[in-house]
Coordinates of C-alpha atoms and ligand atoms in Angstrom, one line a residue:
X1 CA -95.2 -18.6 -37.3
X2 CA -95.1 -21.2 -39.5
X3 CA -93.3 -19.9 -43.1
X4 CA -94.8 -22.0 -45.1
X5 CA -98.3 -20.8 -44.0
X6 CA -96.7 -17.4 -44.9
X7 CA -95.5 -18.0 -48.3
X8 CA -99.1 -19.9 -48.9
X9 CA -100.6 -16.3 -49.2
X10 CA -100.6 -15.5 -52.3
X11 CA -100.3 -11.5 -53.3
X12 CA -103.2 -9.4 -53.1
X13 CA -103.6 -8.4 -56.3
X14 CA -103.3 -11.7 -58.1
X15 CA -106.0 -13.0 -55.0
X16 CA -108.7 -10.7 -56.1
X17 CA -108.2 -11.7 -60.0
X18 CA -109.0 -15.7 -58.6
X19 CA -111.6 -14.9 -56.4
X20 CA -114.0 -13.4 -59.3
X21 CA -112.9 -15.2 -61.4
X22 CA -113.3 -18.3 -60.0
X23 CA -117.4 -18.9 -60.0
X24 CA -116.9 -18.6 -64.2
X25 CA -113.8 -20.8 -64.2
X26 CA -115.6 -23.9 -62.2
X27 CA -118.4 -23.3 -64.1
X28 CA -117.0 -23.3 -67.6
X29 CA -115.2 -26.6 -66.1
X30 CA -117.9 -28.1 -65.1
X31 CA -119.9 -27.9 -68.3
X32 CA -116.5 -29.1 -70.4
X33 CA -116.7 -31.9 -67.8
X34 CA -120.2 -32.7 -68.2
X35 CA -119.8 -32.8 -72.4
X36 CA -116.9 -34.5 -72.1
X37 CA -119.6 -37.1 -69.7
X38 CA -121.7 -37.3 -71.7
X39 CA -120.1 -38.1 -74.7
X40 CA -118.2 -40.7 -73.1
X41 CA -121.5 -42.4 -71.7
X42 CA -123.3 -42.0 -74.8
X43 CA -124.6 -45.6 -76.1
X44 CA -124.7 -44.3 -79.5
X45 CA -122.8 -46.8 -82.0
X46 CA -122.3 -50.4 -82.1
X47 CA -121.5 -52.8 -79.8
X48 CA -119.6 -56.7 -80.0
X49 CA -121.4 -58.4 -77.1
X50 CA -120.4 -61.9 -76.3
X51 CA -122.7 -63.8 -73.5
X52 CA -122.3 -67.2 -72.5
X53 CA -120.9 -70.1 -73.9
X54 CA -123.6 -72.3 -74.8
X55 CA -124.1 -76.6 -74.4
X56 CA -121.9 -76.9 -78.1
X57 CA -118.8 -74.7 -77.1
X58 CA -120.0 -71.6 -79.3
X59 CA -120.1 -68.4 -77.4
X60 CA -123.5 -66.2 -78.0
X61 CA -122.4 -63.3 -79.8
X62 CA -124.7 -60.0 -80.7
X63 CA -124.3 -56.8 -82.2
X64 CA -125.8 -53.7 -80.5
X65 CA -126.3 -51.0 -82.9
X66 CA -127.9 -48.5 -80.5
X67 CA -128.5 -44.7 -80.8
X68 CA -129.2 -42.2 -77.8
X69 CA -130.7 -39.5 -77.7
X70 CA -131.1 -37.8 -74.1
X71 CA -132.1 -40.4 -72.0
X72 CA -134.1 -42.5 -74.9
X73 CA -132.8 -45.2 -76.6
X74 CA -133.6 -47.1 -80.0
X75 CA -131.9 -49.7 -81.9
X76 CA -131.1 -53.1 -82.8
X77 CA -129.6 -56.3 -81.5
X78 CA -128.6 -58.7 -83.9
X79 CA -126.8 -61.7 -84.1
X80 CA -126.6 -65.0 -86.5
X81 CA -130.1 -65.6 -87.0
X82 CA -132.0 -62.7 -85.3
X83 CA -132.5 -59.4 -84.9
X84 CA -135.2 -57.7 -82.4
X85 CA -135.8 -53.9 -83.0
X86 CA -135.3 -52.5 -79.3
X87 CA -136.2 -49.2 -77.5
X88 CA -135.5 -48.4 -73.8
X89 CA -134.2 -45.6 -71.7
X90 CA -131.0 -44.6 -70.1
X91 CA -130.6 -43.3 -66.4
X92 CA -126.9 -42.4 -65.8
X93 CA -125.0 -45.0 -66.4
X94 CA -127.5 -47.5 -66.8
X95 CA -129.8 -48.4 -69.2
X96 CA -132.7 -51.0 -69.9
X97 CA -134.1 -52.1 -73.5
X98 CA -137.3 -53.6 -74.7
X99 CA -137.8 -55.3 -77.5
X100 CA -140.1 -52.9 -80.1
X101 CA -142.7 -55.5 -80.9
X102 CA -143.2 -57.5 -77.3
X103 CA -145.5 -56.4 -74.7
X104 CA -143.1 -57.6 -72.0
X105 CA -142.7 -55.5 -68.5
X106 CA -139.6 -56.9 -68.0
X107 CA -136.7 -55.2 -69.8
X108 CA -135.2 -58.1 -72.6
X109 CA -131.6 -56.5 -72.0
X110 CA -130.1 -54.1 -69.0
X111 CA -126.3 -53.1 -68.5
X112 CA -124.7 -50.7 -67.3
X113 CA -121.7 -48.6 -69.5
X114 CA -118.6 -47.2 -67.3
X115 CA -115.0 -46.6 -68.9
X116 CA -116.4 -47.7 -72.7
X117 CA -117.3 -51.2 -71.8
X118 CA -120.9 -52.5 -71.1
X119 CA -121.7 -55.3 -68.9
X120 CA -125.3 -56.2 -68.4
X121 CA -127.9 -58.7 -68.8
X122 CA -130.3 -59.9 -71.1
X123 CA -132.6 -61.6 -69.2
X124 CA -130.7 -63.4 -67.0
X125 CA -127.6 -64.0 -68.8
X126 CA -124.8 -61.7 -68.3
X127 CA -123.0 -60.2 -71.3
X128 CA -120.2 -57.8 -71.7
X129 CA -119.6 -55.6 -74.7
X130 CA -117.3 -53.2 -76.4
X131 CA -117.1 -51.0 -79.1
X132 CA -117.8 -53.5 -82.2
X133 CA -114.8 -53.5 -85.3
X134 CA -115.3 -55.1 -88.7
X135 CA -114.2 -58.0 -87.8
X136 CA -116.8 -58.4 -85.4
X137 CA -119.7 -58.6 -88.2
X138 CA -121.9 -61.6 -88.9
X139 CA -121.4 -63.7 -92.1
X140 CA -124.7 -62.9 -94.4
X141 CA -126.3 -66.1 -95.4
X142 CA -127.8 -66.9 -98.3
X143 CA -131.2 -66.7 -98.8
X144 CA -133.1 -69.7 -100.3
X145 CA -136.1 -69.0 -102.2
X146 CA -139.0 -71.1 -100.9
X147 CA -140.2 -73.6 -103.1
X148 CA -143.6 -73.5 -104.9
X149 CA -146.4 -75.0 -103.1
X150 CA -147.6 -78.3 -103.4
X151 CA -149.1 -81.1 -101.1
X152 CA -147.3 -83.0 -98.8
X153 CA -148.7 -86.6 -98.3
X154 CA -150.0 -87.2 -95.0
X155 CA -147.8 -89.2 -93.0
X156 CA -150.7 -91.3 -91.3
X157 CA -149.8 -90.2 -88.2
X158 CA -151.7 -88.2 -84.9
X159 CA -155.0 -89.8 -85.7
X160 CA -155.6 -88.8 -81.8
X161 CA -154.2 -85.6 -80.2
X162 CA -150.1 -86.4 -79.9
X163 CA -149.6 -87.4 -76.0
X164 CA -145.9 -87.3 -74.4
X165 CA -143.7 -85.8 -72.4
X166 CA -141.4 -82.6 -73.6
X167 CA -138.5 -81.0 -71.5
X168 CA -138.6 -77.7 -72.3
X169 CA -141.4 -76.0 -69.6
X170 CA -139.5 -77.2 -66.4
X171 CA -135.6 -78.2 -67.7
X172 CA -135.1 -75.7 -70.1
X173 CA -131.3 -75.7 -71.1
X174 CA -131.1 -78.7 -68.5
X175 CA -131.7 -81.6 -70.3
X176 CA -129.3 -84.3 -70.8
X177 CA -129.0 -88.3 -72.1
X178 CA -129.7 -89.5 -68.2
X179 CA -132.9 -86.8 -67.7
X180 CA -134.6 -88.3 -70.9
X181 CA -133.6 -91.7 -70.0
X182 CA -135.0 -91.7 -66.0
X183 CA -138.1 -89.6 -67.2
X184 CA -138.7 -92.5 -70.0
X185 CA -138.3 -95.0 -67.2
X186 CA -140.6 -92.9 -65.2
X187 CA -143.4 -93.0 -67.7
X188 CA -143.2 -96.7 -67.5
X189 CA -143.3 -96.7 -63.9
X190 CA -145.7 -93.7 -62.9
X191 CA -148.4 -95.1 -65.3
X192 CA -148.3 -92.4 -67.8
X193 CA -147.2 -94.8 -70.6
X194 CA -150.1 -96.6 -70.4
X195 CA -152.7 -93.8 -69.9
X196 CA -151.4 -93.0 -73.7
X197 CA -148.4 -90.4 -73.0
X198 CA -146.0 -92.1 -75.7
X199 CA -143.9 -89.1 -77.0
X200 CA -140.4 -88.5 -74.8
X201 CA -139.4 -84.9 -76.8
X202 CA -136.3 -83.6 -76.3
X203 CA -136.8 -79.8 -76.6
X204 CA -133.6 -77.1 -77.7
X205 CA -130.5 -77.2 -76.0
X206 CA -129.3 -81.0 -77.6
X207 CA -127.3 -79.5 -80.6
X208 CA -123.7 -79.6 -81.3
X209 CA -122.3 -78.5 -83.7
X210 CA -121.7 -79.9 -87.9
X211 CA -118.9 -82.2 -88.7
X212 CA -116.7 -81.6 -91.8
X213 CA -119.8 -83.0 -94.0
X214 CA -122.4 -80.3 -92.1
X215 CA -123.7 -83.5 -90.2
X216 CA -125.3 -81.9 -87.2
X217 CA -124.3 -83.9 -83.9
X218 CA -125.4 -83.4 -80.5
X219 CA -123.9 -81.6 -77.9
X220 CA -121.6 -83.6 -74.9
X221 CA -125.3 -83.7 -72.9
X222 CA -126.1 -86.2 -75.5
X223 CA -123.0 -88.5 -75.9
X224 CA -124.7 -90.8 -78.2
X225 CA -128.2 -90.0 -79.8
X226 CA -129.6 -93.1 -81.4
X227 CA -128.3 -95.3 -78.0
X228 CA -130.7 -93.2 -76.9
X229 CA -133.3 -93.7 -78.9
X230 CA -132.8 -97.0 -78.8
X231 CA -133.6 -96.9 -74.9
X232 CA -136.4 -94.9 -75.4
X233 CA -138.2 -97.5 -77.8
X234 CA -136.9 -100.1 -75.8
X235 CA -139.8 -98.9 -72.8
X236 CA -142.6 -99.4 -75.6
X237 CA -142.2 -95.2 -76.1
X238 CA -140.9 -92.8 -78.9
X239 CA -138.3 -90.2 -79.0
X240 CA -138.3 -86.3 -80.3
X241 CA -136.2 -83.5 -81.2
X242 CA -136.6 -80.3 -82.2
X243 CA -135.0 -77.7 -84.7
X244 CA -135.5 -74.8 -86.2
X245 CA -135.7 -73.6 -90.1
X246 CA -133.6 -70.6 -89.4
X247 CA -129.7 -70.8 -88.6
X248 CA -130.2 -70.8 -85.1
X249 CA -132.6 -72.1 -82.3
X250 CA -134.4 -69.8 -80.4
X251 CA -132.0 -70.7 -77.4
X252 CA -129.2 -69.9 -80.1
X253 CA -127.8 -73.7 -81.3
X254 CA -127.0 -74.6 -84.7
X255 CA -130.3 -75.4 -86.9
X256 CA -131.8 -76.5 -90.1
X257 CA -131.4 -73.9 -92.2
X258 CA -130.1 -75.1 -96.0
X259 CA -129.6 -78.7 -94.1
X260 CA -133.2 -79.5 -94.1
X261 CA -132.9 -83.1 -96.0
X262 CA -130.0 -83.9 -94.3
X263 CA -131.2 -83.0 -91.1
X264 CA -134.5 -84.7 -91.8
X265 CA -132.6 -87.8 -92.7
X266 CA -129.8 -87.9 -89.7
X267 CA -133.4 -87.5 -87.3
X268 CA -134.5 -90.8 -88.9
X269 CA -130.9 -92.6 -88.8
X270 CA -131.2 -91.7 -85.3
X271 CA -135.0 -93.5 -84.3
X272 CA -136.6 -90.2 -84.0
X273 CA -140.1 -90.5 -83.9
X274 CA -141.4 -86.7 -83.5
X275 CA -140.0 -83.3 -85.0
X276 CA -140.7 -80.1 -83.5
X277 CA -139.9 -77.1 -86.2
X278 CA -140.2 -74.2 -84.1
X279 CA -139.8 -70.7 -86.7
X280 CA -137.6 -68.5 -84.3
X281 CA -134.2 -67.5 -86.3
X282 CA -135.9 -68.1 -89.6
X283 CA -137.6 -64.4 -89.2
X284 CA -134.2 -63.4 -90.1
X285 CA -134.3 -64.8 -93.6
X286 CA -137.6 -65.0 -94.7
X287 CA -140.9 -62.8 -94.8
X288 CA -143.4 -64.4 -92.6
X289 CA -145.1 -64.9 -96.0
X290 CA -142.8 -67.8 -96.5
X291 CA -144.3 -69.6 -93.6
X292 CA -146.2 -72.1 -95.8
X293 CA -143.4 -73.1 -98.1
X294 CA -140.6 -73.1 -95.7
X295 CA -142.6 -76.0 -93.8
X296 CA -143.4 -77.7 -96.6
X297 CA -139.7 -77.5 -97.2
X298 CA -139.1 -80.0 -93.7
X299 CA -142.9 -81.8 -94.7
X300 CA -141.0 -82.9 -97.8
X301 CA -138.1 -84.1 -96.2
X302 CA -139.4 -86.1 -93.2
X303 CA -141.4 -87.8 -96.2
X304 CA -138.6 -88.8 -98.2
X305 CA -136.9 -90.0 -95.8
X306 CA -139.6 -93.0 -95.3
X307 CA -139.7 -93.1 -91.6
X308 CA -143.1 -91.8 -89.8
X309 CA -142.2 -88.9 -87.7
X310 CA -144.7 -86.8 -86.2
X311 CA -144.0 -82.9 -87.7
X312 CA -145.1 -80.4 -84.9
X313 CA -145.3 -76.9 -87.1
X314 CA -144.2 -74.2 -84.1
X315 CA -144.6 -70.9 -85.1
X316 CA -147.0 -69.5 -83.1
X317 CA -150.2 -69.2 -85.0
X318 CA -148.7 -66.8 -87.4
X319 CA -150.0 -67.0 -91.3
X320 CA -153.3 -68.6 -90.4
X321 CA -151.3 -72.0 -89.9
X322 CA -154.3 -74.1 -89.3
X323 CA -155.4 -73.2 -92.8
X324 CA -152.3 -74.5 -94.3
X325 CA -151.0 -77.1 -91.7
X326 CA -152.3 -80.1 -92.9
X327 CA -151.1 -79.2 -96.2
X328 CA -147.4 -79.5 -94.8
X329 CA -148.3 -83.0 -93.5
X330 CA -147.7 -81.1 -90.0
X331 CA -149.7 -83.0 -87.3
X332 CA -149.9 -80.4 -84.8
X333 CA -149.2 -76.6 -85.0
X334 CA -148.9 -74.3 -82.2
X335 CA -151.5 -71.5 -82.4
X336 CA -150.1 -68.9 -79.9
X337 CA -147.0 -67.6 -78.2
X338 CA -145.2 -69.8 -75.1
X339 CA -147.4 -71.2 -72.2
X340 CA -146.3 -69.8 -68.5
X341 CA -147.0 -71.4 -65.5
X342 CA -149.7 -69.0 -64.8
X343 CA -153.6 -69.4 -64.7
X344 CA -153.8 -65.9 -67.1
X345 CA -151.2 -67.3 -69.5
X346 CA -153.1 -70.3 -69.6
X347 CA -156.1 -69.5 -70.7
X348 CA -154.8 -66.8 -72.8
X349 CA -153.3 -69.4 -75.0
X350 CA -156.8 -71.9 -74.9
X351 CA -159.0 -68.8 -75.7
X352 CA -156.8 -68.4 -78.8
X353 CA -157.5 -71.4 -80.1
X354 CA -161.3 -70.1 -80.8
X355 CA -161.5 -69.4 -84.4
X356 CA -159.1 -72.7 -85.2
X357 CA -161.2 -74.8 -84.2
X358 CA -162.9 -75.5 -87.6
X359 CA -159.3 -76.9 -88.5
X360 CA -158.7 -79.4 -86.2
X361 CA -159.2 -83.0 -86.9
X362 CA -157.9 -86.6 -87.4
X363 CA -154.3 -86.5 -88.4
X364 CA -154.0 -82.6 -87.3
X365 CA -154.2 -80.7 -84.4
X366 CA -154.3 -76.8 -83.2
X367 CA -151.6 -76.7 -80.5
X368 CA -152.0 -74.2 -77.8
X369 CA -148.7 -75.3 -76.0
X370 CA -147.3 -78.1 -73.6
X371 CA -148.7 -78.5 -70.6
X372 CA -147.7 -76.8 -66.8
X373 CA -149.5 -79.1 -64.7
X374 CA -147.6 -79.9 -61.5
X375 CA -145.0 -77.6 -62.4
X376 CA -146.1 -75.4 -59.2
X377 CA -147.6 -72.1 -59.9
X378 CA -150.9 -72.8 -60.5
X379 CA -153.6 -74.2 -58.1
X380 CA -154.9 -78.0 -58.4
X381 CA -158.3 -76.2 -59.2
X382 CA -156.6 -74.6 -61.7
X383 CA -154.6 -77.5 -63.2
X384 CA -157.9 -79.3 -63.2
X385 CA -159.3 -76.7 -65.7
X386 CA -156.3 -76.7 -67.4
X387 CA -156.5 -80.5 -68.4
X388 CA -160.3 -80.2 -69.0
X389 CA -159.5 -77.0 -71.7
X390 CA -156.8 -78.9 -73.2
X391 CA -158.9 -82.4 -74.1
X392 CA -162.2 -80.1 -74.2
X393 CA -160.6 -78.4 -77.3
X394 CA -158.5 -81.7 -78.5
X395 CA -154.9 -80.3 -77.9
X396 CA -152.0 -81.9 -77.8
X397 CA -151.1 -83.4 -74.2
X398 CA -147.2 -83.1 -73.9
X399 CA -146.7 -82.9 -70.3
X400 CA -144.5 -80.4 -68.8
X401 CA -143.4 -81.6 -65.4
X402 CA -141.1 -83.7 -63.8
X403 CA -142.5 -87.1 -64.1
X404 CA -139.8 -89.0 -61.7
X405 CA -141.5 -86.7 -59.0
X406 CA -145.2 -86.2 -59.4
X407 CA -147.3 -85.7 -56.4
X408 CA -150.7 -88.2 -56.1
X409 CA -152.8 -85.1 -57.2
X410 CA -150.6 -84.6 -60.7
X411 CA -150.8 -88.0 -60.9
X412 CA -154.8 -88.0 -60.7
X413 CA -154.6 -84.6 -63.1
X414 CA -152.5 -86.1 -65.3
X415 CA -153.8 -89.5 -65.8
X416 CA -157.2 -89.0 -65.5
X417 CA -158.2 -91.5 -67.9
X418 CA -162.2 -90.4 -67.9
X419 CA -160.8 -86.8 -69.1
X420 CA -157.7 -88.3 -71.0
X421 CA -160.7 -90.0 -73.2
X422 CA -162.4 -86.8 -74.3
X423 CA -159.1 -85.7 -75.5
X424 CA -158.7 -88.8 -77.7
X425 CA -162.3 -88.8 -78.6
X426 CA -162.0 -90.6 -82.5
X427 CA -164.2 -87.6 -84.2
X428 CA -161.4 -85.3 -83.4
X429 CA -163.9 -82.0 -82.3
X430 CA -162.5 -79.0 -80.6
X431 CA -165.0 -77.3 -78.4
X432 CA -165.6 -73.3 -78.4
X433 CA -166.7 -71.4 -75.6
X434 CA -169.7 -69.4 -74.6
X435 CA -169.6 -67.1 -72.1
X436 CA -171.9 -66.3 -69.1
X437 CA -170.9 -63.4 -66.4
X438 CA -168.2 -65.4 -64.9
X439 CA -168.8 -68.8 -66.4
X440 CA -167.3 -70.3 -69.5
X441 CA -169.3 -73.6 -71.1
X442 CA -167.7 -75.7 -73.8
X443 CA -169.1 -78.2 -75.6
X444 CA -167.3 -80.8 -77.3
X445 CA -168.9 -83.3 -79.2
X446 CA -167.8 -87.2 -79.0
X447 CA -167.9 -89.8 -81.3
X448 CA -170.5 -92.0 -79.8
X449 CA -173.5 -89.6 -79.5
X450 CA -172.5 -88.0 -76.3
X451 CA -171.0 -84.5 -75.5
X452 CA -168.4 -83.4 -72.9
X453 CA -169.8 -80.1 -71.3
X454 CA -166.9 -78.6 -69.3
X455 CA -168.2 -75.2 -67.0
X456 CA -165.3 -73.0 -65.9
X457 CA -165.7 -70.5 -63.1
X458 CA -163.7 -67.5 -64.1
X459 CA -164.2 -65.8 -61.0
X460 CA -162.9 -64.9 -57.6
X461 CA -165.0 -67.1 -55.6
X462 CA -167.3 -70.6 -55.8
X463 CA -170.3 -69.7 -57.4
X464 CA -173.3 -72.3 -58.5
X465 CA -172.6 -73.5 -62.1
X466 CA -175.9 -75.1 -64.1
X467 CA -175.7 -77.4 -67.4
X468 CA -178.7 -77.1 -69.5
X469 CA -179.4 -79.9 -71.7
X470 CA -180.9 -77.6 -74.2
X471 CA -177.5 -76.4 -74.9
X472 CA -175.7 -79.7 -75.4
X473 CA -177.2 -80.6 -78.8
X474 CA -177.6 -84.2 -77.4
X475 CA -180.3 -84.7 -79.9
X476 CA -182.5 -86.3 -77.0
X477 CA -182.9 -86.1 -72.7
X478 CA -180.1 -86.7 -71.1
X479 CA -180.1 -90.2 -70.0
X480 CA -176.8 -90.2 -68.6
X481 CA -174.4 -87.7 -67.0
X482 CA -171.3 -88.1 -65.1
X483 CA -168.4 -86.1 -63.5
X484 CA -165.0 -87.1 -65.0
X485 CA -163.2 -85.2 -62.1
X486 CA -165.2 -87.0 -58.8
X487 CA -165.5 -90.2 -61.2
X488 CA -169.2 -90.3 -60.2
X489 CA -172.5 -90.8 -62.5
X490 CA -174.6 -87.8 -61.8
X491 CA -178.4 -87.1 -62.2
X492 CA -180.2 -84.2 -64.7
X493 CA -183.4 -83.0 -62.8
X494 CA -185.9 -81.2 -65.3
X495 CA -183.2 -81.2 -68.2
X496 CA -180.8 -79.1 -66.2
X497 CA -177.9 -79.8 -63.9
X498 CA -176.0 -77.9 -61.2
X499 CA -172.9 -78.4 -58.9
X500 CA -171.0 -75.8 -56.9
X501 CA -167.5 -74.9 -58.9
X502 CA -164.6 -73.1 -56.9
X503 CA -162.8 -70.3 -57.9
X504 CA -160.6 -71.1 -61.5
X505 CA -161.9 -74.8 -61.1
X506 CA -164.5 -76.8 -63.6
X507 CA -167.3 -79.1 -63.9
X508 CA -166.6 -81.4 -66.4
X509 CA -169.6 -83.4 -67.2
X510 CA -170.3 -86.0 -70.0
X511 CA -173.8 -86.7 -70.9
X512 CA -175.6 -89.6 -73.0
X513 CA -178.9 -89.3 -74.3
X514 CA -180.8 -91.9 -75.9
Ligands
GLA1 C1 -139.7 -71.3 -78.3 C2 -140.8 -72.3 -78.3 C3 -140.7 -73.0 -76.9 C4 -139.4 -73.7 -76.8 C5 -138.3 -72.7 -76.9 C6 -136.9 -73.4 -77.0 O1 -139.8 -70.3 -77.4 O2 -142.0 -71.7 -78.4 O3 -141.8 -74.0 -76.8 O4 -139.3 -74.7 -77.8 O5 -138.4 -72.0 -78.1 O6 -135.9 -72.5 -77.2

């Protein structure tokens, strides 16, 4: 017999006590265990989280301030410059968070919390976090009041819909000196310069940080800004930037905020040629009622400092802009949220632009967003349309691509000179749909008697589209009529005409009458 598997028995007595007692003893354990759980993995409190380390050598920082209660979440996450109001749920250990006001499906941040510590993501950036001090606060700024309103001269410029090139849809964060420099040699080269694409716009992600004298310089993707610029013009083309009047960017970088004239005026030392002011960060100072004079506030200062620079007002369409725009000397405003590659997103933003289309004119233009034409999601039907929409409604055309690499089809999207011209049509009109079942006709006016009549088939398969003449407003029969996309003249027959129109594609006619 084994003695030790003797003395293991414990005494009868003291083995019955255990044995009842045992079923309370796990279970008053277990909940103690399970409070103790749950307080540990509660989210409740504030959180330092510290992302990655951006272009300029900063590291993006945020505050969590979150509160749980069960399995829901609310809160805040804050950093310099922003704020978003979040709510989300927690399962387990992890959790997801949206922001309050978005309609996005995709959660903005996710982590997961074990031993006090969060790591997680928001959106694709990984971020860690632990319990925030003091310390760990932002600096509040100062506010600024907004001057009083007045108007800005108009800087003669945009007398035709802006035309260019921007980096944001396709490079993102991954623009650089040598990507603005081969893409200006590639608008030489592809034929986009002289189809009228001028504008080379840099788009966030250039910024540095301020020198001792709160001179802004770029970041080490941009080693030397006005070389750059001097490149640029050097191909017969014009160079952009963009900022922001907040403190930060929306992709976090150091903006204009209480630098605005000396921002204005290193932009011009530079050779800029094209500003855009996109609002982000400056929801954290101001009231959206300060739209109007904060971009008067950047109007002024591009004035003074005497060199014509395009102002491109981005905020999104908020505060009726296009009633206010021109005031600002802006030459272009964007009238709805960010363009995706994506037919829905796509005409989302163009069927926005419908009650700004009194607004638009010489000198200044409703903006629905840069173009995603040959970026790859969308069909060539579909890119078709989207260039029609765009010069049917006189919008900006600030390709979105990769011009070193366009395909013969972009190419012939892109630089479609018939279409390019109703775009830059001198009377500056922005057509307005009407609808029928799955067809959408707009009509867009041009400055030597004709119209452009673009019909787009909003359905799932090709279906017969028909032109009346009637609804053209030509003032007479139509004596002549031809397709800008097959670049062939076309006949009316008893004042009407009709082609077959794929799925998401568009028959773009324009028509003379006598
Ligand atoms: C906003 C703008 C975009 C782009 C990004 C850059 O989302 O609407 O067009 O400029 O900021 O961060």
């Amino acid at each position: 017999m084994n003695p030790a598997t003797k003395n293991d028995q414990p005494p009868a007595t003291v083995s019955t006590i255990s044995a009842r007692a045992l079923p309370f003893l796990a279970l008053l354990l277990c909940l103690l265990f399970s409070a103790a759980l749950a307080h540990a993995q509660s989210l409740t409190g504030r959180w330092a989280a510290s992302g990655k380390t951006l272009d300029n050598g900063e590291q993006q920082k945020a505050i969590l301030d979150l509160k749980q209660d069960g399995s829901q979440l609310t809160g805040t996450v804050r950093g310099l410059g922003f704020s978003v109001d979040v709510k989300g749920t927690a399962n387990g250990s992890h959790f997801e968070l949206f922001g309050v006001d978005w309609n996005d499906k995709k959660p903005f941040l996710t982590g997961d919390l074990a031993n006090g510590r969060i790591t997680g993501k928001q959106w694709d950036e990984s971020f860690e976090a632990r319990p925030a001090t003091s310390a760990d606060e932002f600096p509040t700024l100062p506010y600024i009041d907004p001057p009083a309103l007045h108007t800005v001269p108009y800087n003669g410029l945009a007398k035709t819909p802006p035309m260019g090139w921007n980096s944001w849809n396709l490079f993102q964060g991954k623009v650089d000196d040598q990507t603005v420099r081969t893409m200006a040699d590639a608008m030489v080269s592809s034929g986009m310069k002289d189809a009228g694409y001028i504008y080379v716009n840099i788009d966030d992600t250039w910024e540095g940080v301020r020198d001792a004298n709160g001179n802004l310089q770029a970041n080490y993707k941009f080693p030397n800004m006005k070389a750059l610029a001097d490149y640029v013009h050097s191909k017969g083309l014009k160079l952009g930037i963009y900022s922001s009047p907040g403190p930060r960017t929306c992709a976090g970088y150091p903006a204009s905020y209480g630098h605005e004239q000396q921002d204005a005026s290193t932009f011009a030392n530079w050779g800029i040629d094209y500003l855009k002011y996109d609002w982000c960060s400056a929801s954290s100072i101001y009231k959206n009622d300060a739209l109007h004079p904060i971009y008067q506030l950047m109007g002024d200062a591009l004035h003074a400092t005497g060199r014509p620079i395009v102002y491109s007002l981005c905020e999104y369409g908020m505060g009726s802009v296009e009633k206010w725009g021109a005031e600002v000397s802006g030459n272009l405003w964007r009238t709805t949220g960010d363009i995706r590659d994506e037919w829905d997103s796509m005409m989302s933003n163009i069927e926005k632009q419908v009650p700004t289309a009194p607004y638009a004119g010489p000198g200044h233009w409703n903006d629905p967003d840069m173009l995603e034409i040959g970026n790859g999601h969308m069909t060539d039907d579909e890119y078709r349309t989207h260039m029609s929409l765009w010069s049917l409604t006189a919008a900006p055309l600030l390709a979105g691509n990769d011009i070193r690499t366009m395909s013969a089809v972009t190419k012939s999207i892109l630089m479609n000179k018939e279409v390019i011209a109703i775009d830059q049509d001198s009377l500056g009109k922005q057509a307005s749909p009407v609808k029928d079942g799955n067809f959408e006709t707009w009509v867009k006016p041009l400055a030597d008697g004709s119209v452009a009549v673009g019909v787009i088939n909003l359905g799932s398969s090709t279906a017969q589209a028909t032109v009346h003449a009637a609804d053209l407003h030509l003032g007479g029969k139509p004596t002549k009529a031809r397709n800008l996309w097959s670049h062939k003249d076309v006949k009316f027959a008893q004042d009407a005409y009709g082609a077959q129109v794929p799925s998401h594609g568009v028959l773009l006619l324009r028509v003379w009458a006598q």
